CSV table of C-alpha atoms in Angstrom, one decimal:
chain,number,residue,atom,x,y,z
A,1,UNK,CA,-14.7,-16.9,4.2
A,2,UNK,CA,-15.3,-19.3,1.1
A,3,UNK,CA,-11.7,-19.5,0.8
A,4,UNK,CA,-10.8,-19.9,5.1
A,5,UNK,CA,-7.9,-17.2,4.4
A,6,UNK,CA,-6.3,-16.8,7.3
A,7,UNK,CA,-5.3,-13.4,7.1
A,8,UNK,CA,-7.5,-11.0,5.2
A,9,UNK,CA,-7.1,-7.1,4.4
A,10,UNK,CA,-9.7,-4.4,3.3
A,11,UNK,CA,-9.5,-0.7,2.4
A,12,UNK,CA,-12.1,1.4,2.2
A,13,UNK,CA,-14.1,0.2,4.8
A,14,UNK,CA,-16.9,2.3,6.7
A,15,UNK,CA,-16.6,2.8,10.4
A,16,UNK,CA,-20.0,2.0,10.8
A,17,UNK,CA,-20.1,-1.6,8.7
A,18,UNK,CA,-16.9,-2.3,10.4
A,19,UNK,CA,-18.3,-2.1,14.0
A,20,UNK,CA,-21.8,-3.4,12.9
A,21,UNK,CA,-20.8,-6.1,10.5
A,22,UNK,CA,-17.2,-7.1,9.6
A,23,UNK,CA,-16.4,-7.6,13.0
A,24,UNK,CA,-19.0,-9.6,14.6
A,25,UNK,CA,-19.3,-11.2,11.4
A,26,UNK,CA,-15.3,-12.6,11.8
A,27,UNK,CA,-15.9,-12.9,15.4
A,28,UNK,CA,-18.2,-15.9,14.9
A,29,UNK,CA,-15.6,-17.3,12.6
A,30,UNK,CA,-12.7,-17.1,15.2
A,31,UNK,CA,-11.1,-14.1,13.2
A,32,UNK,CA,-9.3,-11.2,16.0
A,33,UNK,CA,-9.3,-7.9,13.8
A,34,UNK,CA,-8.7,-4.2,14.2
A,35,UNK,CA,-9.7,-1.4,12.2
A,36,UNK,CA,-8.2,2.0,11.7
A,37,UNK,CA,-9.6,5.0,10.1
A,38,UNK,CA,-8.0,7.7,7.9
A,39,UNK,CA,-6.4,10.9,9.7
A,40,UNK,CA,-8.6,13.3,8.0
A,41,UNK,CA,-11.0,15.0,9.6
A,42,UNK,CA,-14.4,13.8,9.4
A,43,UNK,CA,-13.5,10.9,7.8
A,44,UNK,CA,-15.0,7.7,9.0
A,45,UNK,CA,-13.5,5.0,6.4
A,46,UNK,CA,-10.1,2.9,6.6
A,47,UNK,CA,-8.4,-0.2,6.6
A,48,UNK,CA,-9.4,-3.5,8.3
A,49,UNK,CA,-7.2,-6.7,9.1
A,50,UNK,CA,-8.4,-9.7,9.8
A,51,UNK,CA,-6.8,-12.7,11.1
A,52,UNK,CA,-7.5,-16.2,12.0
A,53,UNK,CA,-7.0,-17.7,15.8
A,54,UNK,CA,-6.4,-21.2,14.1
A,55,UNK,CA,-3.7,-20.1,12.2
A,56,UNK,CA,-2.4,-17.2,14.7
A,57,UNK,CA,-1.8,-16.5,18.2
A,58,UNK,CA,-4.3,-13.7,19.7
A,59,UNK,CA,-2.2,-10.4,19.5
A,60,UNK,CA,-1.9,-7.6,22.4
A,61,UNK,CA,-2.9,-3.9,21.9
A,62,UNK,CA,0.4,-3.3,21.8
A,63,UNK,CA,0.8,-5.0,18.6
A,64,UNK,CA,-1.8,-3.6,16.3
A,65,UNK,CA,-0.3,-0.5,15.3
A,66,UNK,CA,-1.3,2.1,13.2
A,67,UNK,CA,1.0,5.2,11.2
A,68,UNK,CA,-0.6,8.1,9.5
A,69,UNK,CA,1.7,8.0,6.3
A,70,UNK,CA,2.0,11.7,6.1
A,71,UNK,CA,3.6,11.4,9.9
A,72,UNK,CA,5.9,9.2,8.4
A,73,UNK,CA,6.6,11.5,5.5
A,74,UNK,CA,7.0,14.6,6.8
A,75,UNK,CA,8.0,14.0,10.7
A,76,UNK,CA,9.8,10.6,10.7
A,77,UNK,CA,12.0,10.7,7.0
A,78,UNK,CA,13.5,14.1,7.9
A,79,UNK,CA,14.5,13.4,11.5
A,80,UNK,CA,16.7,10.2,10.5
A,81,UNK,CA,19.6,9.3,12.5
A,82,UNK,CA,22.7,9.1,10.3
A,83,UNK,CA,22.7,5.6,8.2
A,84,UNK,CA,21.6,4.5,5.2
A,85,UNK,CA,17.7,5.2,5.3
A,86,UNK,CA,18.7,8.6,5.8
A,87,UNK,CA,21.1,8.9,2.3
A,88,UNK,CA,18.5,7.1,0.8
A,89,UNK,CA,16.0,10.0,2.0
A,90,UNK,CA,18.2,12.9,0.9
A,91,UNK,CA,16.8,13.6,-2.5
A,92,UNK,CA,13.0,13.6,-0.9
A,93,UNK,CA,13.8,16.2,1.6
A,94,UNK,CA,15.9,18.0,-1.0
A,95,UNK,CA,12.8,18.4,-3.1
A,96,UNK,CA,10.9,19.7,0.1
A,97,UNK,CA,13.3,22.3,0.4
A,98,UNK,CA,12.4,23.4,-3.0
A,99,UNK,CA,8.8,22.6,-2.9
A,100,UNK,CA,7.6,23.4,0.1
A,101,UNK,CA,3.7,23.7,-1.4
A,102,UNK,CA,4.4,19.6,-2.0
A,103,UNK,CA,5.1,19.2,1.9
A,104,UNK,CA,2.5,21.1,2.8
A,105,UNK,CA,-0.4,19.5,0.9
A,106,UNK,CA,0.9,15.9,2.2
A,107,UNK,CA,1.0,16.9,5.9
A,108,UNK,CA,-2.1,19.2,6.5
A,109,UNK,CA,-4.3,17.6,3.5
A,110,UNK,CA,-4.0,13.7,3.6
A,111,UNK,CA,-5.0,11.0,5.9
A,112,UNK,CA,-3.8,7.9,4.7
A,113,UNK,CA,-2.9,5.1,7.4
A,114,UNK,CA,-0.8,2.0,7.0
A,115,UNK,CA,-1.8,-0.8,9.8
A,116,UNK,CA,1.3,-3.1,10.6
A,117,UNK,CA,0.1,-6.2,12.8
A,118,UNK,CA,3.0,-7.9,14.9
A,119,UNK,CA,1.7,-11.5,14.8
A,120,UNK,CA,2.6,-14.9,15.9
A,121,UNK,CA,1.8,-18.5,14.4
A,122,UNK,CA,0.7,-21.1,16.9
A,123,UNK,CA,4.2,-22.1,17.2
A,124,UNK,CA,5.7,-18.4,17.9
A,125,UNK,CA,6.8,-17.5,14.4
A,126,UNK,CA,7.0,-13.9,14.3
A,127,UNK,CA,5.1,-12.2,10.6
A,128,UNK,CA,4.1,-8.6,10.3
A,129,UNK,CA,0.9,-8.1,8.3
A,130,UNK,CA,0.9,-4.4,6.6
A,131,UNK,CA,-2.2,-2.6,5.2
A,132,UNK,CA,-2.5,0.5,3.5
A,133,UNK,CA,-5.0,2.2,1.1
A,134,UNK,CA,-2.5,5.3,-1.3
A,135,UNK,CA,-3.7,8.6,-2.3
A,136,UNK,CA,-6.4,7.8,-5.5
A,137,UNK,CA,-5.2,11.1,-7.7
A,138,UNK,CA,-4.2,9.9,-10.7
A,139,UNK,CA,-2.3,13.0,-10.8
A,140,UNK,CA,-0.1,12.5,-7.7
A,141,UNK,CA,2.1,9.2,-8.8
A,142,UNK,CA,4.9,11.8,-7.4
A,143,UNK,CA,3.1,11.7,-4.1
A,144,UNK,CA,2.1,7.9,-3.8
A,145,UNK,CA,5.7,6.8,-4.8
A,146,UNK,CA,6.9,8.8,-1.2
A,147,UNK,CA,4.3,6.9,0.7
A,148,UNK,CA,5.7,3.8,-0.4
A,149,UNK,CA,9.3,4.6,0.6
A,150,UNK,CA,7.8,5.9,3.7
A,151,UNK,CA,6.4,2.5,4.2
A,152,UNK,CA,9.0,0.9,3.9
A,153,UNK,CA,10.9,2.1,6.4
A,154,UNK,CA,8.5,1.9,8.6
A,155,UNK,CA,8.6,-2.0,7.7
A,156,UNK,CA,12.4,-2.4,8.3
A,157,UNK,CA,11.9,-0.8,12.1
A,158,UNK,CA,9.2,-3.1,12.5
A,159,UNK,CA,11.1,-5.9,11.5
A,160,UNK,CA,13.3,-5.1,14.7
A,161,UNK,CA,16.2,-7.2,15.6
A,162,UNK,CA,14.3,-10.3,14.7
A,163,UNK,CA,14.1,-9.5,11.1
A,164,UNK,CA,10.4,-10.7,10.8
A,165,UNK,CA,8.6,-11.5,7.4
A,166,UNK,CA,6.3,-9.4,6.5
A,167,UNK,CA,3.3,-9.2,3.9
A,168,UNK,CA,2.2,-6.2,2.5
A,169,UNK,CA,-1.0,-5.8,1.2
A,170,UNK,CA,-2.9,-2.6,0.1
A,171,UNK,CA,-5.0,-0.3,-2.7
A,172,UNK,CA,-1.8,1.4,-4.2
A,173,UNK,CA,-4.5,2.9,-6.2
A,174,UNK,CA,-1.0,2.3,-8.9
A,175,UNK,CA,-0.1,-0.4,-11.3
A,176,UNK,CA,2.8,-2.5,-9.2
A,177,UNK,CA,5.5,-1.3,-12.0
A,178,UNK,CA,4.5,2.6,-11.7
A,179,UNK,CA,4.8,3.6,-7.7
A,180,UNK,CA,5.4,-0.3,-6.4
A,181,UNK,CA,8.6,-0.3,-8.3
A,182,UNK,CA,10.4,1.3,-5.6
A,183,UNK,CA,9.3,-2.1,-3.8
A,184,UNK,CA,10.2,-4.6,-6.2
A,185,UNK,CA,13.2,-3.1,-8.2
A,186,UNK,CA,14.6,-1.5,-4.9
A,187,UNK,CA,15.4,1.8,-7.2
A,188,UNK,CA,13.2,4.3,-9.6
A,189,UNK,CA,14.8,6.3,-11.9
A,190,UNK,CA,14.7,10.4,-12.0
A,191,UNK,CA,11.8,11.4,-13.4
A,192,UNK,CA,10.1,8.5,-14.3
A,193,UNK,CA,7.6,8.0,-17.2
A,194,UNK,CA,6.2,5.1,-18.8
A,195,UNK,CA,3.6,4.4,-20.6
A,196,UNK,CA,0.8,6.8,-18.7
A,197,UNK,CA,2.6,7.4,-15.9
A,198,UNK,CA,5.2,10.8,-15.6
A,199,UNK,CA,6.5,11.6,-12.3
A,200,UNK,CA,7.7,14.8,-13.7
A,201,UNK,CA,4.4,16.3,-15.3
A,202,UNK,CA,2.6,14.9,-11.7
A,203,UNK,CA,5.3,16.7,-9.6
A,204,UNK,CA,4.9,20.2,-11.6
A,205,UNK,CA,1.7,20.0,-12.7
A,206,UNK,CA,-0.3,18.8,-9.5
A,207,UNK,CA,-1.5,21.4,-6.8
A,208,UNK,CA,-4.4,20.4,-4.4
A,209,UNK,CA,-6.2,23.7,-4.5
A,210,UNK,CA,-5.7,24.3,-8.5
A,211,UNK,CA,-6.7,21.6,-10.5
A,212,UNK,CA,-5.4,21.6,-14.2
A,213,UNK,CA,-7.5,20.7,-16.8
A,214,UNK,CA,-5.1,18.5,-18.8
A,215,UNK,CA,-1.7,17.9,-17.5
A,216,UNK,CA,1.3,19.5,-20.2
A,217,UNK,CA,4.6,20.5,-19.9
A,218,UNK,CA,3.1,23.9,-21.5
A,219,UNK,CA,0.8,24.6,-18.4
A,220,UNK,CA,3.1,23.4,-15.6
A,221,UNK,CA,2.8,25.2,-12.3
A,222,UNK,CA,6.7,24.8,-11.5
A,223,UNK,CA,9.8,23.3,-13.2
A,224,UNK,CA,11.2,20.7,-11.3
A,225,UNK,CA,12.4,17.2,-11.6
A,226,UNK,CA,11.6,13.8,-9.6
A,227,UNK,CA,14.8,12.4,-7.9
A,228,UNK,CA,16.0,9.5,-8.5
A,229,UNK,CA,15.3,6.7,-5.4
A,230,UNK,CA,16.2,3.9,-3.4
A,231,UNK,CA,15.6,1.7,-0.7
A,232,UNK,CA,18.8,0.6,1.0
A,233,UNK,CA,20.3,-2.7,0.5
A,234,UNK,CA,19.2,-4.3,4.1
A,235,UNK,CA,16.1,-4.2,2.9
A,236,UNK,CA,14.7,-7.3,2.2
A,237,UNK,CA,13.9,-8.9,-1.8
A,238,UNK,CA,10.0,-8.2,-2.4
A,239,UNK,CA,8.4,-10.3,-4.9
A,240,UNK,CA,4.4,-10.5,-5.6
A,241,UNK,CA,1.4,-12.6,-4.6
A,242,UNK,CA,0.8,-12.4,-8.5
A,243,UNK,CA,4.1,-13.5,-10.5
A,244,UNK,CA,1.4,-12.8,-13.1
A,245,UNK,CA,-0.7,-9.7,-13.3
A,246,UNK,CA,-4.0,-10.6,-13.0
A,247,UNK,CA,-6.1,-8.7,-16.6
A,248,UNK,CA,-7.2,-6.3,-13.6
A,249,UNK,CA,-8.4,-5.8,-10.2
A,250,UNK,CA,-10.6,-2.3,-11.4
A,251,UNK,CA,-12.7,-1.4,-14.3
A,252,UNK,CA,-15.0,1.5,-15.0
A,253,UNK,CA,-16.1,2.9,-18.1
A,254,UNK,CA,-12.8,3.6,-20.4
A,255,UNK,CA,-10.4,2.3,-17.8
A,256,UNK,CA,-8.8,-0.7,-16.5
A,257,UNK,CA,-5.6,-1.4,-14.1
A,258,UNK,CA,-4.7,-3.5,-11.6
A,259,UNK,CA,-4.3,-1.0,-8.8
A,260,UNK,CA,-4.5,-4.1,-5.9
A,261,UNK,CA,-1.5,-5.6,-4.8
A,262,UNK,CA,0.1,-8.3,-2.4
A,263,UNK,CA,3.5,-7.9,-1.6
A,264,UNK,CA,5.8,-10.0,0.7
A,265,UNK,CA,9.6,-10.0,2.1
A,266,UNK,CA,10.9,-13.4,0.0
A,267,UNK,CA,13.4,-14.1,2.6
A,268,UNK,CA,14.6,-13.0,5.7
A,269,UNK,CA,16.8,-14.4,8.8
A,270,UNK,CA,13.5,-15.5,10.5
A,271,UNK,CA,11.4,-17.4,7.2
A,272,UNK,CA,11.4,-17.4,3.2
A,273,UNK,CA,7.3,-17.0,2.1
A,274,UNK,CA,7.2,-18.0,-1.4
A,275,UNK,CA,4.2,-17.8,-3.8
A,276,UNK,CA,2.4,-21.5,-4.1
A,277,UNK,CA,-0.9,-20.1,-6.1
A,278,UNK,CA,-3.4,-17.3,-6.4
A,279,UNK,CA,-7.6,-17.7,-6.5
A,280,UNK,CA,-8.3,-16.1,-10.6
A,281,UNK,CA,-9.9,-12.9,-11.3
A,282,UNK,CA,-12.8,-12.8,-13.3
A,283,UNK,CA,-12.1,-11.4,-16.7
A,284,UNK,CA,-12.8,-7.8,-18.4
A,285,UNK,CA,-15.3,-10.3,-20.5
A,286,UNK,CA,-17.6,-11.0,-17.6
A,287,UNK,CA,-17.3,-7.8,-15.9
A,288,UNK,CA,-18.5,-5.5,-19.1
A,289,UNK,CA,-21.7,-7.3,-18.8
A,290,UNK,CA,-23.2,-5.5,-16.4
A,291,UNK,CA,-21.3,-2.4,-17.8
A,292,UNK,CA,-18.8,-1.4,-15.3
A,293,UNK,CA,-17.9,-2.2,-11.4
A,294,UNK,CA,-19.6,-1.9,-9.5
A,295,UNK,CA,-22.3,-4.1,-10.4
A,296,UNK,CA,-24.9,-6.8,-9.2
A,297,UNK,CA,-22.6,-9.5,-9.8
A,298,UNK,CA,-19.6,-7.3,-8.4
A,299,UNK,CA,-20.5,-4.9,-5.9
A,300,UNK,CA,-17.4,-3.4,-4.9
A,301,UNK,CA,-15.5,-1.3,-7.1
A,302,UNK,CA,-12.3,-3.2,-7.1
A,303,UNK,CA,-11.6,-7.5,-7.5
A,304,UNK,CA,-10.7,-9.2,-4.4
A,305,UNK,CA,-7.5,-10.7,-4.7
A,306,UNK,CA,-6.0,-13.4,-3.4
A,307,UNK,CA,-2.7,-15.6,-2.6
A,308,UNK,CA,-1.8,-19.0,-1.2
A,309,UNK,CA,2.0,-18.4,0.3
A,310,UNK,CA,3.7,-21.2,1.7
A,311,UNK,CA,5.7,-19.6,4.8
A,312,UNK,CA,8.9,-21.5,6.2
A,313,UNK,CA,10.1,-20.5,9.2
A,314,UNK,CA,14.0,-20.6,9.7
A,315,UNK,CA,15.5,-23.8,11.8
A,316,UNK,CA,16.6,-22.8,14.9
């Protein structure tokens, strides 16, 4: 509220705070919101949007969507119409067919949700606002890179015929170049690895019900490689609220990463949204104070983060 954003996403968030708290809370401050809680059973935490009734008009219902990302995985990418979305799918539901433990797990054993808000400006300007919170393994980068490509096609139909902007924002629980690459370079190579992160070892090595106790090519569960991916060239240039990664957005004891990111369209048919400035992150310095997040000074687990983007809509 310091910073009168007028859009703001949380992950994370308990069923109970939301409907007790947040929302009354952003009520009084002319904020409209919805909430949406993770597809698992007996879970009562999700995501949150919040926007601002200056800034936007109020939104229908209808408009507040939210898609369980395994849905989108497993019932959505394999029942594409011919085009290219569905070439670009091919090498995910080839590794399906040979993995069909990898399928299973991701349908019957995660919940994740990704909220897309159809929104207006005062003036009828058309911007989708996405929210998502990723699978936290850091054994499953296999797994979270599939959610993002599931996303986004699930932001190119909400786009519709208008071609509306859209802002993505979200706990990839993933630095932006390991599973948000598929965002921002449109392609990942086959079985990517860099630095800590390797696709390959995730993909054979991960199994829900069998954990491993250090991940090896010698103690692999199968044998197979991570395709090679894409996003299809319609979809739109996505460049970051943070040109420059901020030192990070989590720290506990032993590990740091910026695993929170904002993510926009840079240009479409309907507006450009370009980058003007981002509020700074408190550095690792301050933070190790108090030993670790959370703390008293920081009582969440992760930074908020946050961007100032100039949106132009298109001249009619």
């Amino acid at each position: 509220l310091s910073y009168n954003a007028d859009v703001v996403c949380l992950q994370e968030v308990d069923e109970l705070v939301y409907e007790t708290l947040l929302r009354p809370t952003m009520n009084c401050f002319n904020y409209q919101s919805y909430y949406s809680v993770k597809c698992s059973e007996g879970t009562r935490e999700g995501c949150a949007i919040f926007f601002s009734l200056a800034r936007f008009q109020r939104a229908e219902e209808e408009d507040l969507k939210t898609f369980g990302i395994s849905d989108l995985i497993c019932s959505t990418i394999p029942n594409l119409k011919e085009g290219e979305w569905k070439k670009c799918a091919e090498p995910i539901l080839e590794l399906f067919a040979k993995r069909p433990d990898l399928l299973a797990t991701i349908e019957n054993k995660l919940g994740h949700v990704v909220q897309v808000a159809h929104l207006r400006d005062v003036n009828g300007n058309p911007l989708l606002i996405a929210n998502t919170h990723l699978f936290y393994h850091p054994n499953a980068a296999h797994i979270r890179v599939m959610q993002c490509f599931a996303i986004a096609h699930q932001l190119s139909v909400e786009q519709g015929d208008e071609q509306a902007p859209f802002i993505f924002c979200g706990d990839f629980n993933s630095e932006l170049w390991n599973c948000g690459a598929i965002f921002v370079n449109r392609k990942t190579p086959k079985n990517f690895s860099m630095k800590y992160a390797d696709w390959r070892k995730d993909l054979n090595c991960f199994l829900w019900d069998k954990e491993i106790e250090e991940e090896s090519e010698d103690n692999a569960l199968f044998d197979d490689d991570f395709p090679a991916l894409c996003l299809p060239e319609s979809f739109p240039e996505i460049v970051s609220g943070y040109p420059e990664p901020p030192e990070m957005t989590h720290y506990v004891i032993g590990f740091k990463a910026v695993l929170d990111h904002i993510l926009m369209s840079s240009s479409t048919p309907q507006a450009s949204l370009n980058v003007v400035r981002q509020a700074p992150v408190p550095s690792l310095e301050k933070v190790v104070r108090d030993v670790a997040m959370p703390s008293i000074k920081f009582p969440s687990d992760h930074m908020s983060i946050l961007s100032d983007i100039q949106w132009t809509p298109s001249t009619p």
